[in-house]
Amino acid sequence: MCTWPEYLERAAAARAERQMQRQRREVDAVDGARYALAGASSLVAFGSNDYLALSHHPALRQALAEAAWRWGTGSGASHLLGGHTRAHAELETRLAQWQAAYIPQVRALYFGTGYLANLALMTALGPAEATLVADKRIHASLVDGARLAAGVLRIYPHADYAAAERLLARAQTPLRLLVTDSVFSMDGDLADLPRLLALAERFDALLVVDDAHGFGLLGAQGRGALEHFALRSPRLVYMATLGKAAGVAGAVVCARAQIIDHLVNTGRAYIYTTASPPALAQALQTSLDLIEGDYGQQARVRLRALAQQLQQALQPVAARAGWTLPVRKGAIHPLIVGDNATALRLAAGLEARGLWLPAVRPPTVAAGTARLRISLSAAHHPADVQRLAEALADLVACGDAFSSAPRP
Ligand SMILES: *Cc1c(COP(=O)(O)O)cnc(C)c1O
């Protein structure tokens, strides 16, 4: 027996003891990778998913302002009850065209957020007749969707495709769904999608690909993971978010028409929520123009150069400190330091040096793998990366990073 205040106090104390308390920081202003935090001076941030620096692009701001005059601020209703506008429909047509080379008879469905899209996907494509076979490190929204789904959930160790094959072979249900991220959000590594698609074909499964961190970045035109691997199959169920590289908000699911029709009819996370503001859908057209045009091409080239610079500058520092910096070519570079206290002390030390990086701790990542998740943006300059490398080297040299915080 306990009261609510007792229960909540105990939960808070347990979080504090394990260095797992989380807090939000209030941002006063953002200009590219420079953030002004309430009560602090300006910081260079390496924590954003605004990879192409589109969220403040003048053409996109202008497009959103004009779209708000055309459509107003809110949609006023759910998609099935009057909230579905021409702006939503035209965006879906364009997003379907973007994936048409990779998925036959493709249609697209636009959602208010990626979290909702994944809830709808997992529940609609995970009925009691299905086994869901998923990578251990898929995004929390896919995990939550899979927990809500009626089907059986089976998890394979990260990137262990032989284990995935065994789980598919052993599935007792008539239907099978294979589920993965393309670029894993906390590790920055890329799933072997051709191999997973071959498994899907062999075991007559659908393959769900969450491309939240690939859309806009992967592929010559920025169309994402399917373009990167030049895959083509009616088994592909492609999901991408539009609040990260695309700089606006929302998400899209692309799949063949029969699957999209099933989502519209049974995806509760699509049906029972107010349609997102049509102005956002209209502004996203400009975002897609920028991603596939010169702006996007140049941003992707810049990001690749920054990634190379960061790896070169940080590998020696990581080695000296005994941390792990996996080799990555994309925007996400995890600096894995191990315990929560070290990650927090490092983040604090970097902030004192004008740099803002999130310390990512369990349960977001596995226990003992706390890390600084470094994410690069086209808004960064080479000098910013240099500054980060010097600050980390400085912290390692002072030993600041190692003295663990006093235990309560
Ligand atoms: C961010 C993210 C989501 C959720 O998308 P939102 O639009 O932010 O709700 C889903 N999957 C992955 C891999 C993500 O990184």
Tab-separated table of C-alpha atoms and ligand atoms in Angstrom:
chain	number	residue	atom	x	y	z
A	1	MET	CA	0.000	0.000	0.000
A	2	CYS	CA	1.202	3.474	-0.766
A	3	THR	CA	-0.211	6.878	-1.615
A	4	TRP	CA	0.388	8.708	-4.882
A	5	PRO	CA	2.897	11.176	-3.361
A	6	GLU	CA	4.828	8.257	-1.831
A	7	TYR	CA	4.835	6.317	-5.088
A	8	LEU	CA	5.956	9.311	-7.146
A	9	GLU	CA	8.647	10.261	-4.648
A	10	ARG	CA	10.056	6.739	-4.643
A	11	ALA	CA	10.127	6.627	-8.449
A	12	ALA	CA	11.924	9.999	-8.575
A	13	ALA	CA	14.471	8.866	-5.950
A	14	ALA	CA	15.168	5.669	-7.928
A	15	ARG	CA	15.782	7.721	-11.081
A	16	ALA	CA	18.114	10.082	-9.239
A	17	GLU	CA	20.127	7.218	-7.757
A	18	ARG	CA	20.741	5.721	-11.203
A	19	GLN	CA	21.523	9.089	-12.834
A	20	MET	CA	18.430	8.629	-14.978
A	21	GLN	CA	16.528	11.787	-14.176
A	22	ARG	CA	15.698	13.740	-17.314
A	23	GLN	CA	15.006	17.399	-17.757
A	24	ARG	CA	13.977	19.627	-20.596
A	25	ARG	CA	16.006	22.671	-21.580
A	26	GLU	CA	14.204	25.763	-22.699
A	27	VAL	CA	15.439	27.102	-26.018
A	28	ASP	CA	15.027	30.841	-26.524
A	29	ALA	CA	16.189	31.024	-30.114
A	30	VAL	CA	17.742	28.851	-32.807
A	31	ASP	CA	19.885	29.986	-35.704
A	32	GLY	CA	21.221	27.002	-37.636
A	33	ALA	CA	23.286	24.984	-35.174
A	34	ARG	CA	23.484	27.890	-32.693
A	35	TYR	CA	21.080	27.720	-29.794
A	36	ALA	CA	20.301	30.316	-27.171
A	37	LEU	CA	19.137	28.617	-23.986
A	38	ALA	CA	17.169	30.423	-21.311
A	39	GLY	CA	19.645	31.899	-18.845
A	40	ALA	CA	22.753	30.785	-20.744
A	41	SER	CA	24.926	32.140	-23.498
A	42	SER	CA	24.759	30.848	-27.051
A	43	LEU	CA	25.801	27.229	-27.639
A	44	VAL	CA	26.724	25.223	-30.727
A	45	ALA	CA	24.423	22.202	-30.652
A	46	PHE	CA	25.188	18.706	-31.898
A	47	GLY	CA	21.907	17.154	-30.873
A	48	SER	CA	19.362	18.096	-33.507
A	49	ASN	CA	17.831	15.923	-36.240
A	50	ASP	CA	17.461	18.961	-38.505
A	51	TYR	CA	20.190	17.375	-40.631
A	52	LEU	CA	19.785	19.533	-43.738
A	53	ALA	CA	19.196	22.727	-41.737
A	54	LEU	CA	15.816	23.114	-43.434
A	55	SER	CA	13.733	24.064	-40.382
A	56	HIS	CA	14.817	27.704	-40.701
A	57	HIS	CA	15.270	27.889	-44.468
A	58	PRO	CA	13.797	31.182	-45.756
A	59	ALA	CA	11.952	29.561	-48.672
A	60	LEU	CA	10.348	27.050	-46.337
A	61	ARG	CA	9.326	29.688	-43.803
A	62	GLN	CA	7.787	31.703	-46.618
A	63	ALA	CA	5.960	28.628	-47.941
A	64	LEU	CA	4.513	27.876	-44.509
A	65	ALA	CA	3.390	31.470	-44.006
A	66	GLU	CA	1.641	31.489	-47.396
A	67	ALA	CA	0.118	28.085	-46.771
A	68	ALA	CA	-1.307	29.323	-43.457
A	69	TRP	CA	-3.060	32.160	-45.321
A	70	ARG	CA	-4.408	29.703	-47.889
A	71	TRP	CA	-5.573	26.977	-45.485
A	72	GLY	CA	-5.772	28.583	-42.056
A	73	THR	CA	-4.103	27.123	-38.993
A	74	GLY	CA	-5.858	23.868	-38.171
A	75	SER	CA	-7.570	21.101	-40.142
A	76	GLY	CA	-10.534	21.024	-37.776
A	77	ALA	CA	-11.322	17.315	-38.110
A	78	SER	CA	-9.914	13.849	-38.576
A	79	HIS	CA	-9.033	12.640	-42.091
A	80	LEU	CA	-12.195	10.540	-42.437
A	81	LEU	CA	-14.522	13.294	-41.191
A	82	GLY	CA	-13.639	16.333	-43.295
A	83	GLY	CA	-10.071	17.120	-42.253
A	84	HIS	CA	-8.463	15.642	-45.388
A	85	THR	CA	-7.611	18.542	-47.720
A	86	ARG	CA	-6.204	18.873	-51.207
A	87	ALA	CA	-2.905	19.928	-49.561
A	88	HIS	CA	-2.720	16.539	-47.819
A	89	ALA	CA	-3.713	14.661	-50.977
A	90	GLU	CA	-1.190	16.469	-53.198
A	91	LEU	CA	1.595	15.826	-50.710
A	92	GLU	CA	0.695	12.122	-50.667
A	93	THR	CA	0.777	12.007	-54.470
A	94	ARG	CA	4.231	13.588	-54.531
A	95	LEU	CA	5.618	11.333	-51.779
A	96	ALA	CA	4.271	8.281	-53.593
A	97	GLN	CA	6.059	9.446	-56.770
A	98	TRP	CA	9.272	9.676	-54.757
A	99	GLN	CA	9.118	5.976	-53.924
A	100	ALA	CA	7.470	4.788	-57.158
A	101	ALA	CA	10.706	3.347	-58.546
A	102	TYR	CA	11.048	1.094	-55.493
A	103	ILE	CA	7.513	-0.057	-54.674
A	104	PRO	CA	5.124	-1.162	-57.448
A	105	GLN	CA	1.609	0.389	-57.331
A	106	VAL	CA	2.745	2.636	-54.534
A	107	ARG	CA	0.447	4.947	-52.538
A	108	ALA	CA	1.383	7.239	-49.671
A	109	LEU	CA	-0.355	8.102	-46.402
A	110	TYR	CA	0.612	11.252	-44.469
A	111	PHE	CA	0.485	11.169	-40.650
A	112	GLY	CA	0.760	13.927	-38.037
A	113	THR	CA	3.861	12.333	-36.471
A	114	GLY	CA	6.134	9.346	-36.963
A	115	TYR	CA	5.069	7.966	-33.604
A	116	LEU	CA	1.467	7.782	-34.805
A	117	ALA	CA	2.505	6.305	-38.160
A	118	ASN	CA	4.363	3.477	-36.449
A	119	LEU	CA	1.496	2.770	-34.032
A	120	ALA	CA	-0.886	2.547	-36.983
A	121	LEU	CA	1.501	0.388	-39.017
A	122	MET	CA	2.272	-2.134	-36.312
A	123	THR	CA	-1.312	-2.551	-35.164
A	124	ALA	CA	-2.801	-2.722	-38.678
A	125	LEU	CA	-0.128	-5.090	-40.030
A	126	GLY	CA	0.280	-7.093	-36.819
A	127	PRO	CA	-3.044	-8.930	-36.384
A	128	ALA	CA	-3.373	-12.155	-34.371
A	129	GLU	CA	-2.569	-14.067	-37.597
A	130	ALA	CA	0.908	-12.482	-37.773
A	131	THR	CA	4.368	-12.935	-36.240
A	132	LEU	CA	6.343	-9.673	-36.009
A	133	VAL	CA	10.093	-10.261	-36.259
A	134	ALA	CA	12.023	-7.132	-35.278
A	135	ASP	CA	15.583	-5.886	-34.642
A	136	LYS	CA	16.341	-5.304	-30.939
A	137	ARG	CA	17.168	-1.632	-31.571
A	138	ILE	CA	14.097	-0.497	-33.503
A	139	HIS	CA	12.653	2.848	-32.455
A	140	ALA	CA	10.465	3.055	-29.341
A	141	SER	CA	7.429	3.952	-31.475
A	142	LEU	CA	7.708	0.648	-33.371
A	143	VAL	CA	8.138	-1.199	-30.070
A	144	ASP	CA	5.033	0.460	-28.621
A	145	GLY	CA	3.070	-0.321	-31.784
A	146	ALA	CA	4.204	-3.937	-31.674
A	147	ARG	CA	3.124	-4.168	-28.020
A	148	LEU	CA	-0.336	-2.913	-28.973
A	149	ALA	CA	-0.567	-5.325	-31.894
A	150	ALA	CA	-2.417	-8.621	-31.455
A	151	GLY	CA	0.294	-10.664	-33.195
A	152	VAL	CA	3.296	-12.450	-31.694
A	153	LEU	CA	6.441	-10.314	-31.260
A	154	ARG	CA	9.872	-11.901	-31.726
A	155	ILE	CA	13.079	-9.860	-31.301
A	156	TYR	CA	16.444	-10.694	-32.883
A	157	PRO	CA	19.761	-9.312	-31.570
A	158	HIS	CA	20.809	-6.136	-33.347
A	159	ALA	CA	21.774	-6.809	-36.996
A	160	ASP	CA	21.872	-10.596	-36.403
A	161	TYR	CA	20.247	-11.649	-39.667
A	162	ALA	CA	20.853	-15.354	-39.093
A	163	ALA	CA	18.779	-15.030	-35.917
A	164	ALA	CA	16.095	-13.153	-37.881
A	165	GLU	CA	16.035	-16.031	-40.353
A	166	ARG	CA	15.574	-18.597	-37.572
A	167	LEU	CA	12.695	-16.620	-36.057
A	168	LEU	CA	10.988	-16.361	-39.455
A	169	ALA	CA	11.478	-20.069	-40.070
A	170	ARG	CA	9.960	-20.938	-36.682
A	171	ALA	CA	6.955	-18.597	-36.921
A	172	GLN	CA	3.733	-20.572	-36.373
A	173	THR	CA	1.325	-17.965	-37.735
A	174	PRO	CA	0.179	-17.739	-41.365
A	175	LEU	CA	1.501	-14.147	-41.735
A	176	ARG	CA	4.953	-12.677	-41.099
A	177	LEU	CA	6.149	-9.078	-40.737
A	178	LEU	CA	9.836	-8.164	-40.641
A	179	VAL	CA	10.541	-4.809	-38.950
A	180	THR	CA	13.677	-2.648	-38.951
A	181	ASP	CA	15.022	0.889	-38.890
A	182	SER	CA	17.199	1.780	-41.898
A	183	VAL	CA	19.607	4.054	-39.988
A	184	PHE	CA	19.405	3.227	-36.270
A	185	SER	CA	18.697	6.401	-34.349
A	186	MET	CA	21.096	6.004	-31.411
A	187	ASP	CA	23.875	4.131	-33.277
A	188	GLY	CA	23.859	5.637	-36.756
A	189	ASP	CA	24.496	2.281	-38.459
A	190	LEU	CA	22.628	1.134	-41.543
A	191	ALA	CA	20.638	-2.111	-41.682
A	192	ASP	CA	21.462	-4.556	-44.464
A	193	LEU	CA	18.176	-3.979	-46.252
A	194	PRO	CA	18.953	-6.132	-49.327
A	195	ARG	CA	19.561	-9.076	-47.007
A	196	LEU	CA	16.383	-8.407	-45.034
A	197	LEU	CA	14.382	-8.097	-48.246
A	198	ALA	CA	15.772	-11.451	-49.418
A	199	LEU	CA	14.563	-12.957	-46.119
A	200	ALA	CA	11.152	-11.333	-46.565
A	201	GLU	CA	10.924	-12.902	-50.003
A	202	ARG	CA	12.005	-16.318	-48.840
A	203	PHE	CA	9.515	-16.389	-45.959
A	204	ASP	CA	6.694	-14.558	-47.737
A	205	ALA	CA	6.865	-11.627	-45.267
A	206	LEU	CA	6.319	-7.885	-45.567
A	207	LEU	CA	9.343	-5.725	-44.713
A	208	VAL	CA	8.675	-2.545	-42.710
A	209	VAL	CA	11.529	-0.013	-43.014
A	210	ASP	CA	11.590	3.022	-40.685
A	211	ASP	CA	13.699	5.571	-42.591
A	212	ALA	CA	13.400	8.457	-40.098
A	213	HIS	CA	17.161	9.072	-40.287
A	214	GLY	CA	17.666	8.208	-43.961
A	215	PHE	CA	15.003	10.284	-45.703
A	216	GLY	CA	16.559	13.430	-47.203
A	217	LEU	CA	20.076	12.079	-46.606
A	218	LEU	CA	20.454	8.734	-48.345
A	219	GLY	CA	20.354	8.321	-52.119
A	220	ALA	CA	21.557	10.684	-54.813
A	221	GLN	CA	18.270	12.606	-54.709
A	222	GLY	CA	17.749	12.262	-50.982
A	223	ARG	CA	14.774	9.938	-51.408
A	224	GLY	CA	16.112	7.706	-48.667
A	225	ALA	CA	17.101	4.128	-47.960
A	226	LEU	CA	15.244	2.485	-50.846
A	227	GLU	CA	16.944	4.772	-53.347
A	228	HIS	CA	20.315	4.169	-51.634
A	229	PHE	CA	20.039	0.385	-52.009
A	230	ALA	CA	18.019	0.519	-55.275
A	231	LEU	CA	15.535	-2.005	-53.860
A	232	ARG	CA	12.287	-2.876	-55.580
A	233	SER	CA	9.552	-5.045	-54.155
A	234	PRO	CA	5.811	-5.044	-53.466
A	235	ARG	CA	6.736	-6.365	-49.980
A	236	LEU	CA	8.263	-3.049	-48.917
A	237	VAL	CA	6.376	-0.927	-46.403
A	238	TYR	CA	8.356	2.307	-46.211
A	239	MET	CA	8.002	4.843	-43.406
A	240	ALA	CA	9.791	8.211	-43.183
A	241	THR	CA	9.430	11.145	-40.810
A	242	LEU	CA	9.128	14.695	-42.081
A	243	GLY	CA	10.132	16.600	-38.951
A	244	LYS	CA	13.812	15.656	-39.130
A	245	ALA	CA	15.758	16.202	-42.377
A	246	ALA	CA	12.604	17.550	-44.052
A	247	GLY	CA	12.429	20.283	-41.406
A	248	VAL	CA	8.650	20.463	-40.917
A	249	ALA	CA	6.541	17.794	-39.137
A	250	GLY	CA	4.698	14.564	-39.756
A	251	ALA	CA	5.496	11.264	-41.397
A	252	VAL	CA	4.621	9.210	-44.435
A	253	VAL	CA	3.981	5.545	-45.063
A	254	CYS	CA	4.477	4.337	-48.648
A	255	ALA	CA	3.288	0.886	-49.683
A	256	ARG	CA	1.205	-0.740	-52.365
A	257	ALA	CA	-2.376	0.462	-52.626
A	258	GLN	CA	-3.932	-2.531	-50.867
A	259	ILE	CA	-1.822	-1.933	-47.756
A	260	ILE	CA	-2.541	1.806	-47.671
A	261	ASP	CA	-6.278	1.115	-47.998
A	262	HIS	CA	-6.016	-1.281	-45.053
A	263	LEU	CA	-4.264	1.419	-42.967
A	264	VAL	CA	-6.923	4.027	-43.791
A	265	ASN	CA	-9.616	1.591	-42.685
A	266	THR	CA	-8.031	-0.050	-39.652
A	267	GLY	CA	-5.148	2.143	-38.460
A	268	ARG	CA	-6.639	3.528	-35.263
A	269	ALA	CA	-3.717	5.960	-34.829
A	270	TYR	CA	-4.633	7.357	-38.267
A	271	ILE	CA	-8.404	7.368	-37.857
A	272	TYR	CA	-8.894	8.692	-34.331
A	273	THR	CA	-6.772	11.807	-34.417
A	274	THR	CA	-7.254	15.272	-35.905
A	275	ALA	CA	-5.618	15.659	-39.303
A	276	SER	CA	-2.448	17.735	-39.044
A	277	PRO	CA	-2.656	21.351	-40.259
A	278	PRO	CA	-2.942	21.391	-44.082
A	279	ALA	CA	-0.448	24.279	-44.174
A	280	LEU	CA	2.235	21.870	-43.003
A	281	ALA	CA	1.424	19.486	-45.844
A	282	GLN	CA	1.599	22.318	-48.373
A	283	ALA	CA	4.901	23.653	-46.964
A	284	LEU	CA	6.380	20.168	-47.223
A	285	GLN	CA	6.176	20.468	-51.034
A	286	THR	CA	8.817	23.205	-50.795
A	287	SER	CA	10.834	21.028	-48.450
A	288	LEU	CA	10.827	18.223	-51.052
A	289	ASP	CA	11.891	20.717	-53.771
A	290	LEU	CA	14.846	21.734	-51.608
A	291	ILE	CA	15.824	18.145	-50.724
A	292	GLU	CA	15.989	16.987	-54.341
A	293	GLY	CA	17.402	20.241	-55.720
A	294	ASP	CA	20.815	21.905	-55.546
A	295	TYR	CA	20.336	22.867	-51.919
A	296	GLY	CA	19.926	19.254	-50.845
A	297	GLN	CA	22.741	17.990	-53.053
A	298	GLN	CA	25.157	20.501	-51.554
A	299	ALA	CA	23.980	19.885	-47.999
A	300	ARG	CA	24.532	16.138	-48.410
A	301	VAL	CA	28.053	16.711	-49.748
A	302	ARG	CA	28.783	19.062	-46.838
A	303	LEU	CA	27.495	16.530	-44.318
A	304	ARG	CA	29.697	13.773	-45.711
A	305	ALA	CA	32.761	16.011	-45.407
A	306	LEU	CA	31.847	16.966	-41.836
A	307	ALA	CA	31.394	13.277	-40.957
A	308	GLN	CA	34.840	12.451	-42.273
A	309	GLN	CA	36.383	15.360	-40.398
A	310	LEU	CA	34.637	14.390	-37.177
A	311	GLN	CA	35.782	10.771	-37.383
A	312	GLN	CA	39.375	11.791	-38.021
A	313	ALA	CA	39.436	14.312	-35.206
A	314	LEU	CA	37.595	12.240	-32.596
A	315	GLN	CA	38.917	8.697	-33.054
A	316	PRO	CA	42.246	9.457	-31.310
A	317	VAL	CA	40.465	11.208	-28.436
A	318	ALA	CA	38.067	8.276	-27.999
A	319	ALA	CA	40.955	5.795	-28.085
A	320	ARG	CA	42.891	7.727	-25.443
A	321	ALA	CA	39.884	7.789	-23.133
A	322	GLY	CA	38.888	4.175	-23.725
A	323	TRP	CA	35.561	5.117	-25.322
A	324	THR	CA	34.074	3.714	-28.517
A	325	LEU	CA	33.320	5.812	-31.565
A	326	PRO	CA	32.008	3.426	-34.247
A	327	VAL	CA	33.016	4.321	-37.794
A	328	ARG	CA	30.125	6.158	-39.458
A	329	LYS	CA	29.763	8.110	-42.697
A	330	GLY	CA	26.352	9.642	-42.013
A	331	ALA	CA	25.030	12.305	-39.669
A	332	ILE	CA	24.824	10.247	-36.441
A	333	HIS	CA	28.024	9.453	-34.501
A	334	PRO	CA	27.600	7.821	-31.089
A	335	LEU	CA	30.460	8.386	-28.643
A	336	ILE	CA	29.882	5.485	-26.271
A	337	VAL	CA	31.360	6.171	-22.831
A	338	GLY	CA	29.626	3.501	-20.731
A	339	ASP	CA	28.185	4.728	-17.456
A	340	ASN	CA	25.554	7.396	-16.967
A	341	ALA	CA	27.653	9.543	-14.626
A	342	THR	CA	30.480	9.874	-17.168
A	343	ALA	CA	28.049	10.774	-19.947
A	344	LEU	CA	26.444	13.452	-17.759
A	345	ARG	CA	29.791	14.904	-16.625
A	346	LEU	CA	31.019	15.055	-20.199
A	347	ALA	CA	27.863	16.792	-21.354
A	348	ALA	CA	28.242	19.319	-18.524
A	349	GLY	CA	31.914	19.880	-19.362
A	350	LEU	CA	31.082	20.443	-23.010
A	351	GLU	CA	28.327	22.871	-22.128
A	352	ALA	CA	30.805	24.868	-20.038
A	353	ARG	CA	32.852	25.084	-23.252
A	354	GLY	CA	29.914	26.333	-25.322
A	355	LEU	CA	28.809	23.027	-26.838
A	356	TRP	CA	25.456	21.322	-26.370
A	357	LEU	CA	25.214	17.542	-26.793
A	358	PRO	CA	22.636	15.272	-25.278
A	359	ALA	CA	23.791	12.500	-22.930
A	360	VAL	CA	21.703	9.511	-24.013
A	361	ARG	CA	21.163	7.014	-21.206
A	362	PRO	CA	19.088	3.901	-20.519
A	363	PRO	CA	16.323	3.070	-21.158
A	364	THR	CA	16.845	4.818	-24.515
A	365	VAL	CA	20.018	2.721	-24.966
A	366	ALA	CA	21.155	-0.515	-23.279
A	367	ALA	CA	22.537	-0.330	-19.722
A	368	GLY	CA	26.289	0.342	-19.686
A	369	THR	CA	26.252	2.008	-23.123
A	370	ALA	CA	25.469	5.598	-22.148
A	371	ARG	CA	26.713	7.901	-24.847
A	372	LEU	CA	26.934	11.323	-26.350
A	373	ARG	CA	24.890	11.167	-29.515
A	374	ILE	CA	26.671	13.535	-31.872
A	375	SER	CA	24.510	14.529	-34.789
A	376	LEU	CA	25.769	16.666	-37.611
A	377	SER	CA	23.832	19.240	-39.567
A	378	ALA	CA	24.495	21.089	-42.771
A	379	ALA	CA	24.415	24.185	-40.551
A	380	HIS	CA	27.685	23.142	-38.879
A	381	HIS	CA	30.977	24.611	-40.000
A	382	PRO	CA	34.247	22.666	-39.998
A	383	ALA	CA	35.334	25.018	-37.188
A	384	ASP	CA	32.432	23.737	-35.027
A	385	VAL	CA	33.612	20.149	-35.417
A	386	GLN	CA	37.161	21.254	-34.624
A	387	ARG	CA	35.918	22.968	-31.503
A	388	LEU	CA	34.093	19.829	-30.374
A	389	ALA	CA	37.220	17.695	-30.861
A	390	GLU	CA	39.352	20.164	-28.902
A	391	ALA	CA	36.840	20.413	-26.066
A	392	LEU	CA	36.670	16.628	-25.730
A	393	ALA	CA	40.463	16.322	-25.825
A	394	ASP	CA	40.637	18.997	-23.158
A	395	LEU	CA	38.154	17.141	-20.920
A	396	VAL	CA	40.077	13.887	-21.327
A	397	ALA	CA	43.377	15.628	-20.508
A	398	CYS	CA	41.946	17.228	-17.341
A	399	GLY	CA	40.555	13.898	-16.233
A	400	ASP	CA	37.223	15.696	-15.730
A	401	ALA	CA	35.439	13.042	-17.645
A	402	PHE	CA	36.530	10.211	-15.397
A	403	SER	CA	35.992	11.299	-11.791
A	404	SER	CA	32.630	9.756	-11.115
A	405	ALA	CA	29.917	11.690	-9.364
A	406	PRO	CA	29.393	10.967	-5.669
A	407	ARG	CA	26.799	8.271	-5.081
A	408	PRO	CA	23.873	9.366	-2.962
B	1	LIG	C1	11.931	10.277	-34.544
B	1	LIG	C2	11.638	8.881	-34.924
B	1	LIG	C3	10.315	8.417	-35.017
B	1	LIG	C4	9.141	9.249	-34.589
B	1	LIG	O1	8.905	10.292	-35.454
B	1	LIG	P1	8.202	11.629	-34.952
B	1	LIG	O2	7.715	12.297	-36.170
B	1	LIG	O3	9.245	12.390	-34.217
B	1	LIG	O4	7.080	11.209	-34.030
B	1	LIG	C5	10.112	7.136	-35.493
B	1	LIG	N1	11.155	6.337	-35.814
B	1	LIG	C6	12.435	6.735	-35.687
B	1	LIG	C7	13.540	5.800	-36.044
B	1	LIG	C8	12.715	8.014	-35.231
B	1	LIG	O5	13.979	8.410	-35.073
